Short mmCIF file of C-alpha atoms in Angstrom, two decimals:
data_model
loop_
_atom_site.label_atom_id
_atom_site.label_comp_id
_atom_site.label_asym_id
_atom_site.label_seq_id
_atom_site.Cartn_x
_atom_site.Cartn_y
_atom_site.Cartn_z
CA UNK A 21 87.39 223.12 82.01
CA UNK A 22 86.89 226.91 81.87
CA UNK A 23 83.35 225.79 80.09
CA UNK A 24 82.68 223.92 82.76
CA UNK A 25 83.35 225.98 85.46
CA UNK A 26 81.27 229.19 83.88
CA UNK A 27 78.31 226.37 83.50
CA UNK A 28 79.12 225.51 87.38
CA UNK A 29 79.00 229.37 88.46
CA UNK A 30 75.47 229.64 86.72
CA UNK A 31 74.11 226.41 88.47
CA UNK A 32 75.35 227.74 91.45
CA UNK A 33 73.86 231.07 90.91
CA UNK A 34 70.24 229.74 90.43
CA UNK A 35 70.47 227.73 93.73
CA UNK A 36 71.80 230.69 95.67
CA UNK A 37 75.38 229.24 96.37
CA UNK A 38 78.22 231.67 96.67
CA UNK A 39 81.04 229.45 96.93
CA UNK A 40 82.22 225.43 95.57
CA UNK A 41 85.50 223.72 96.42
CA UNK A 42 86.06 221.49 93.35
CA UNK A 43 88.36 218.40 93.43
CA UNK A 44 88.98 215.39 91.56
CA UNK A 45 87.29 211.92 92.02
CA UNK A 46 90.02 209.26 94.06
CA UNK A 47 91.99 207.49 90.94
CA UNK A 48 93.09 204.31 91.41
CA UNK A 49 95.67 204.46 89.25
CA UNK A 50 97.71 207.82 88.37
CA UNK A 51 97.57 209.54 84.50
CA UNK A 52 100.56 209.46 82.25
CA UNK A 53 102.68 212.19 83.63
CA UNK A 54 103.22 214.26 80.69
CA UNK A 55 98.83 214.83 81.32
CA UNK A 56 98.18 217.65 83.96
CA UNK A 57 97.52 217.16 87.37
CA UNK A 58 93.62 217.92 88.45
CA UNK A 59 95.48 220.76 90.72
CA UNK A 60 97.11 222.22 87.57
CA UNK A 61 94.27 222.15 85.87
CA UNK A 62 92.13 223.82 89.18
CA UNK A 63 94.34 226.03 89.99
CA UNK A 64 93.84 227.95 86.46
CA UNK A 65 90.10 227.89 87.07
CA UNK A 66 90.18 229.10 90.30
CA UNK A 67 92.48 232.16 88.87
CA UNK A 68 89.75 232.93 86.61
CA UNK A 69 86.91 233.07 89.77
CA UNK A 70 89.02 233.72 92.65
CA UNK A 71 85.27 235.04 94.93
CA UNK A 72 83.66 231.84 93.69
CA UNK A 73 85.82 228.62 93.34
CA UNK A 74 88.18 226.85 95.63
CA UNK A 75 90.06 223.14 94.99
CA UNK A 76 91.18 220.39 96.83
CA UNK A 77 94.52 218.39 95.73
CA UNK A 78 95.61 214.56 95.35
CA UNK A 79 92.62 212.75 94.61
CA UNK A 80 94.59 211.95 91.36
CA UNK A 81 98.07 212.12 92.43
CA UNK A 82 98.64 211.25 96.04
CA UNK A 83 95.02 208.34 96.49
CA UNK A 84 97.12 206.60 93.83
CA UNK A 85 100.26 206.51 96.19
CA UNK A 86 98.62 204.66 98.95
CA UNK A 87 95.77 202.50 97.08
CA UNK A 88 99.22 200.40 95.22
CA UNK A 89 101.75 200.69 97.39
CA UNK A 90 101.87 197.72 100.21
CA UNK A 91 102.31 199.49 103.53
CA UNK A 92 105.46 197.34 104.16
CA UNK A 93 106.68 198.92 100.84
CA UNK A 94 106.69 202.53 102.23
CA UNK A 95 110.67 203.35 103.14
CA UNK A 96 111.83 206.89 103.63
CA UNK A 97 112.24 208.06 99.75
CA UNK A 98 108.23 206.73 99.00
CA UNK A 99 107.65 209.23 102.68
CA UNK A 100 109.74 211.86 101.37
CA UNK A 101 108.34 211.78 97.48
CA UNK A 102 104.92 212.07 99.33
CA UNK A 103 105.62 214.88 101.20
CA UNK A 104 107.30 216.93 98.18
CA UNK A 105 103.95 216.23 96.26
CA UNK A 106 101.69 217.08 98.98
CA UNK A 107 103.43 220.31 99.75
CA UNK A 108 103.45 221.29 96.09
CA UNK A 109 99.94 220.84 96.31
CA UNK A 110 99.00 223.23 98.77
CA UNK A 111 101.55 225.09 97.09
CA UNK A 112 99.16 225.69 94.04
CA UNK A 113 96.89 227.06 96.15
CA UNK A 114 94.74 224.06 97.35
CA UNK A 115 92.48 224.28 100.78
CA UNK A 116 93.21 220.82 101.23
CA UNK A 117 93.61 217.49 100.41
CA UNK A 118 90.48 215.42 98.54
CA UNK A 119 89.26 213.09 97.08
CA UNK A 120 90.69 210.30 98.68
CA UNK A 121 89.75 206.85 99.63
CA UNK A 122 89.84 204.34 102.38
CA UNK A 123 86.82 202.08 100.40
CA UNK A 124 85.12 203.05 97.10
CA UNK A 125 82.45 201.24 96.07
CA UNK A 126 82.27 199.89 92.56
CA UNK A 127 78.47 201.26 91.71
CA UNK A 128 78.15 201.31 88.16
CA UNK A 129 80.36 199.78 85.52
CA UNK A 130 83.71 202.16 84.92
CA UNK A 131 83.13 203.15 88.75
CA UNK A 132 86.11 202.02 90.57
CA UNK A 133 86.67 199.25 93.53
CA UNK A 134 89.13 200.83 95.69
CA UNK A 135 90.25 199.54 99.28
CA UNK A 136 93.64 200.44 101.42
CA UNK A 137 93.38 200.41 105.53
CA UNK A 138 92.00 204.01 106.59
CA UNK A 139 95.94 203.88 109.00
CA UNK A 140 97.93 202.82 106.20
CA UNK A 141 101.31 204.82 106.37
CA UNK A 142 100.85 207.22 103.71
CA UNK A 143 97.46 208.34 105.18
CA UNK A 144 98.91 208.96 108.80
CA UNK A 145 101.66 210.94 106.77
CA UNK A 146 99.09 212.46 105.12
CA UNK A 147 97.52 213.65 108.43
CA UNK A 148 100.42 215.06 109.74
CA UNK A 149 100.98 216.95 106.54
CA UNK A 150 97.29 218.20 107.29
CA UNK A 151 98.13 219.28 110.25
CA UNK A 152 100.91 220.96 109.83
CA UNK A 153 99.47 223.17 107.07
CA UNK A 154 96.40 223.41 108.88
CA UNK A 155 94.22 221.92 106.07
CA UNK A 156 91.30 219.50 106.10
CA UNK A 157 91.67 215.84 104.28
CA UNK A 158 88.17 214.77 102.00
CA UNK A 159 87.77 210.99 102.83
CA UNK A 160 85.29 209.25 100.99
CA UNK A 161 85.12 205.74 103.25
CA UNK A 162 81.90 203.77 102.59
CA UNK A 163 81.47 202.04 106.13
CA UNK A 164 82.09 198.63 106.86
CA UNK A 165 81.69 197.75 110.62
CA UNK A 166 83.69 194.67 110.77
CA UNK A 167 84.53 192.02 107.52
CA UNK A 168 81.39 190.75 105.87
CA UNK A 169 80.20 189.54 103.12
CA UNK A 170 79.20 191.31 99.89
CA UNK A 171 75.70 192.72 100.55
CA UNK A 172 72.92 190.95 99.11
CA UNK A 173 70.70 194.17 98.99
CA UNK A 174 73.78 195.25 96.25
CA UNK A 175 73.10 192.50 93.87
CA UNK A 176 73.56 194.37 91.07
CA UNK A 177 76.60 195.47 91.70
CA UNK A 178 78.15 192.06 93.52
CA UNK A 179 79.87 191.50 90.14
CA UNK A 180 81.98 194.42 90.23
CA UNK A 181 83.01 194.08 93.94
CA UNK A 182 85.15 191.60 96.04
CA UNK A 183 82.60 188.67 97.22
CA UNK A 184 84.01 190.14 101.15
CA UNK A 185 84.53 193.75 102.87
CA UNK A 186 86.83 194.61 105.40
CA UNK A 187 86.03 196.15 108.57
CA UNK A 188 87.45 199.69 108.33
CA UNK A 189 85.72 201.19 111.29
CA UNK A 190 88.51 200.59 113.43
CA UNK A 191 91.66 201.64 110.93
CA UNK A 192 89.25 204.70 110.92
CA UNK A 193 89.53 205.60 114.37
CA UNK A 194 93.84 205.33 114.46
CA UNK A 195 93.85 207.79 111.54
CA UNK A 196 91.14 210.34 113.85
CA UNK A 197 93.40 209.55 117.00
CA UNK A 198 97.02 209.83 114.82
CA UNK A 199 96.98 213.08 114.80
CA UNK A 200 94.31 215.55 116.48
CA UNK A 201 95.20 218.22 114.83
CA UNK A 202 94.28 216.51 111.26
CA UNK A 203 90.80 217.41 110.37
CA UNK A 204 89.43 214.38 108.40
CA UNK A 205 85.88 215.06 106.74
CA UNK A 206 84.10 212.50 106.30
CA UNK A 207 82.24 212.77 102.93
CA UNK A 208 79.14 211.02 101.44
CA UNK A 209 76.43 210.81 104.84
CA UNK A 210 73.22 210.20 103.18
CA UNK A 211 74.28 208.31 100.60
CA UNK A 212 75.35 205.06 102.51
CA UNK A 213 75.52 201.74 100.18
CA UNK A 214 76.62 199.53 102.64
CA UNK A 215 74.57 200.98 105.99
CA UNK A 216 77.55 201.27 108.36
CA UNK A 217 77.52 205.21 108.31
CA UNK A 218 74.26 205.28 110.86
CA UNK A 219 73.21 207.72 113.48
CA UNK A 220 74.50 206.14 116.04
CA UNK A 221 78.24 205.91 114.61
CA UNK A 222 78.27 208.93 113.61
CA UNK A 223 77.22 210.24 117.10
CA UNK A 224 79.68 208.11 118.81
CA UNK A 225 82.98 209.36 116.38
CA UNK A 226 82.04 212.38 117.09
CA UNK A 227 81.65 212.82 120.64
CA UNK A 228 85.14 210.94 120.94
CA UNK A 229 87.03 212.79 118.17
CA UNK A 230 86.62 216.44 117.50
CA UNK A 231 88.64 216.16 114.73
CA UNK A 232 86.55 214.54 112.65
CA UNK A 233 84.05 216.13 110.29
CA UNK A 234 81.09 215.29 108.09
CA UNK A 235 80.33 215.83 104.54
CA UNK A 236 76.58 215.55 103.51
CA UNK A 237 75.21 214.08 100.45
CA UNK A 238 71.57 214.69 100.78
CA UNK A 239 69.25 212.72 98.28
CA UNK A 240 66.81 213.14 95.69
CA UNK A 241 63.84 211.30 95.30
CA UNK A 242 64.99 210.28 91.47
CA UNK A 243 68.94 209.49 93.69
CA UNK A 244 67.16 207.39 96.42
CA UNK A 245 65.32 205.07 93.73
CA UNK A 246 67.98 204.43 91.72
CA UNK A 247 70.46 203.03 94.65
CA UNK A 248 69.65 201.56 98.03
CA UNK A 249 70.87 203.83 100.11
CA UNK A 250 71.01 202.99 103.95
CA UNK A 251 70.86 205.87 106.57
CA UNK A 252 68.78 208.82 104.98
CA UNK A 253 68.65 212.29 106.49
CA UNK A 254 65.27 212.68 104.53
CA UNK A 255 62.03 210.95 104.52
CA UNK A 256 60.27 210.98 101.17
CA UNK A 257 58.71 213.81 101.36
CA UNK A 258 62.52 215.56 101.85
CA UNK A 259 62.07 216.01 105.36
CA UNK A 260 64.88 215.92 107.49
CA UNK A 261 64.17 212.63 110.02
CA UNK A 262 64.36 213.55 113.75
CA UNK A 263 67.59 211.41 114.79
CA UNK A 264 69.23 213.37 111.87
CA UNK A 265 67.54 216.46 112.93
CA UNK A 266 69.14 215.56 116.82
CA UNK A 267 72.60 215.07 115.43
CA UNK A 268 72.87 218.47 113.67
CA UNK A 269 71.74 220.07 116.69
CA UNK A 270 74.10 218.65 118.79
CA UNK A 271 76.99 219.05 116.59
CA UNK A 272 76.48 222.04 114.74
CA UNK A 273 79.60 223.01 113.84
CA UNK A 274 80.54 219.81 112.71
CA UNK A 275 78.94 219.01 109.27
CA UNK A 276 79.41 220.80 105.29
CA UNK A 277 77.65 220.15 102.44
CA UNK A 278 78.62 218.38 99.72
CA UNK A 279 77.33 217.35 96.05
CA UNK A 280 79.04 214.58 94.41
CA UNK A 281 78.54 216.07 91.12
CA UNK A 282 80.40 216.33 88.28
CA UNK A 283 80.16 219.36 86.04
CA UNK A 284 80.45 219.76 82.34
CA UNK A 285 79.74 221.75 79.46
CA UNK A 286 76.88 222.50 77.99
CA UNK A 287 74.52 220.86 81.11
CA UNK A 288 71.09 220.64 80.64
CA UNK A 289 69.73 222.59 83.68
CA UNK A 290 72.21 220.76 86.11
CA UNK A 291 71.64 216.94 84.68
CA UNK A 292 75.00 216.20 84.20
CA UNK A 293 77.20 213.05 82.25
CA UNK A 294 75.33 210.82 84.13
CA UNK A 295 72.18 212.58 84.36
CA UNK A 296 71.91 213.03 87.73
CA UNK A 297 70.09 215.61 89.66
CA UNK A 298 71.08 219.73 90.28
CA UNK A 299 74.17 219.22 91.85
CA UNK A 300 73.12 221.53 94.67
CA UNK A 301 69.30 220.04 96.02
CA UNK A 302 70.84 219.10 98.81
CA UNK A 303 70.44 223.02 99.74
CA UNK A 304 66.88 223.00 99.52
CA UNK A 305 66.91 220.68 102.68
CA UNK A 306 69.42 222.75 104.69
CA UNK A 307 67.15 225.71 104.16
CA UNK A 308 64.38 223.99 105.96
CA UNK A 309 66.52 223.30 109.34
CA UNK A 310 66.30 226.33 111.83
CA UNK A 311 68.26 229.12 110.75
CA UNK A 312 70.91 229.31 112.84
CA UNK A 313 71.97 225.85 111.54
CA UNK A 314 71.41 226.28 108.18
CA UNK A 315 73.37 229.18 108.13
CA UNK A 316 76.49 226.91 110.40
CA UNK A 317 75.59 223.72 107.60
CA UNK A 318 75.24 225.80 104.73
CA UNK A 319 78.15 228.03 104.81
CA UNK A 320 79.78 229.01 108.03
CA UNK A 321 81.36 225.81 108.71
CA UNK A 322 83.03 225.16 105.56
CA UNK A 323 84.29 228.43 105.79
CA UNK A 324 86.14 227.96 108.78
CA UNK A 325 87.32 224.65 108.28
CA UNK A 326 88.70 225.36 104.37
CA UNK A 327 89.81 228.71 105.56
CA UNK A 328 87.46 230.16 102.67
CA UNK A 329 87.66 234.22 102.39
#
């Protein structure tokens, strides 16, 4: 990990990036507990470059929780173990809670199917623990409008999927209107496999709930031809598209960029374990917007909302 991280710091030095919050992918299942948690593990690194690195907790301890426990199963002690373990969390030093999952995708082979209600218990919990700390939640939710089946245009991957999706969209709004004071980010825009994260939603959950965030995952060329993605913020010429270009404008405060990447030794100029592109690209398209909004998208907000110094 501390190989990693010095290999992050220079990545994020040659894109001009002052600041990452790392966190773990969602696990489905949790590690053997004598293994340490991603925050244990974090919370060292981020020691080591206090100015530069910030984590997010429970993407490998708490997603677990809710994506195998029924949410007729959840009694007082499950609510009261959760709480202990989130609060220890933050305790570490974590700006939040992330990566977790209402729907994950299975997009490659090893790549997870996850799927739990976006209102299950443990996630309103979870947003009241949010709140009360006054700490965002990372929710990686691909968007399914109402149940359907298994998209043809993801043939590829049908194998490694349910043949059916449940509509989340609504579960999604109860968790927003639980608790206003939870700030939920919404991660992955740009990156859409099932094409339920469009303009138009977007613009709509945000008008009615100003708790809600978004996280942007702005692709490639070489990242748009190896998935169909739905809903891109950039033509093909990396231009940001006007209805994308609208939204910003009218929510400026309201979006963060994210990356998606993962990080390891010994990198080859960003291309990491699965060879995918400089984690931070995305950047190059933010710098393009006017600059009073790249300067909101780029930094500002996520400043504010992780309460970065």
């Amino acid at each position: 990990y501390r190989e990693a991280a010095t290999e992050l710091i220079a990545q994020m030095d040659r894109s001009g990036v002052r600041k990452a919050i790392l966190l773990s992918p969602p696990s489905a299942r949790r590690s053997a507990k004598t293994l340490p948690t991603f925050a244990d593990a974090a919370r060292e690194i981020v020691r080591a470059h206090p100015n530069r690195l910030h984590f997010l907790g429970g993407g490998d301890t708490l997603n677990p929780m809710i994506q195998t426990l029924p949410a007729g199963k959840v009694t007082a002690e499950v609510r009261a173990q959760f709480t202990r373990e989130a609060e220890a969390i933050l305790a570490q030093g974590a700006r939040g809670f992330g990566e977790m999952t209402a729907l994950h995708l299975a997009l490659e082979e090893k790549h997870p199917f996850e799927e739990v209600a976006p209102d299950h218990p443990l996630f309103l919990l979870l947003a009241d623990i949010a709140a009360r700390h006054d700490v965002p939640i990372d929710l990686h939710m691909d968007a399914v409008p109402e149940d359907m089946d298994f998209p043809d245009a993801l043939e590829r991957i049908r194998a490694l999927n349910p043949a059916r999706l449940r509509g989340n969209q609504k579960a999604f709004v109860r968790l927003l209107a639980h608790n206003r004071k939870a700030r939920i980010v919404w991660q992955h825009a740009g990156t859409d496999p099932v094409g339920g994260m469009t303009v138009e939603r977007l613009r709509e959950l945000l008008g009615a709930h100003p708790n809600l965030y978004v996280g942007l995952r702005i692709p490639i060329a070489r990242a748009r031809e190896n998935h169909p993605w739905h809903n891109l913020p950039v033509d093909r010429d990396g231009q940001v598209r006007p209805d994308w270009l609208a939204l910003f404008t009218d929510y400026p405060d309201r979006f963060v960029v994210g990356t998606d990447a993962f990080i390891q030794k010994g990198d080859d100029e960003g291309k990491g374990p699965r060879g995918g592109p400089q984690p931070f690209a995305a950047f190059a398209v933010v710098r393009t917007l006017p600059p009073d909004l790249a300067a909101k998208i780029g930094g500002e907000n996520a400043s504010r909302l992780y309460r970065l110094k």
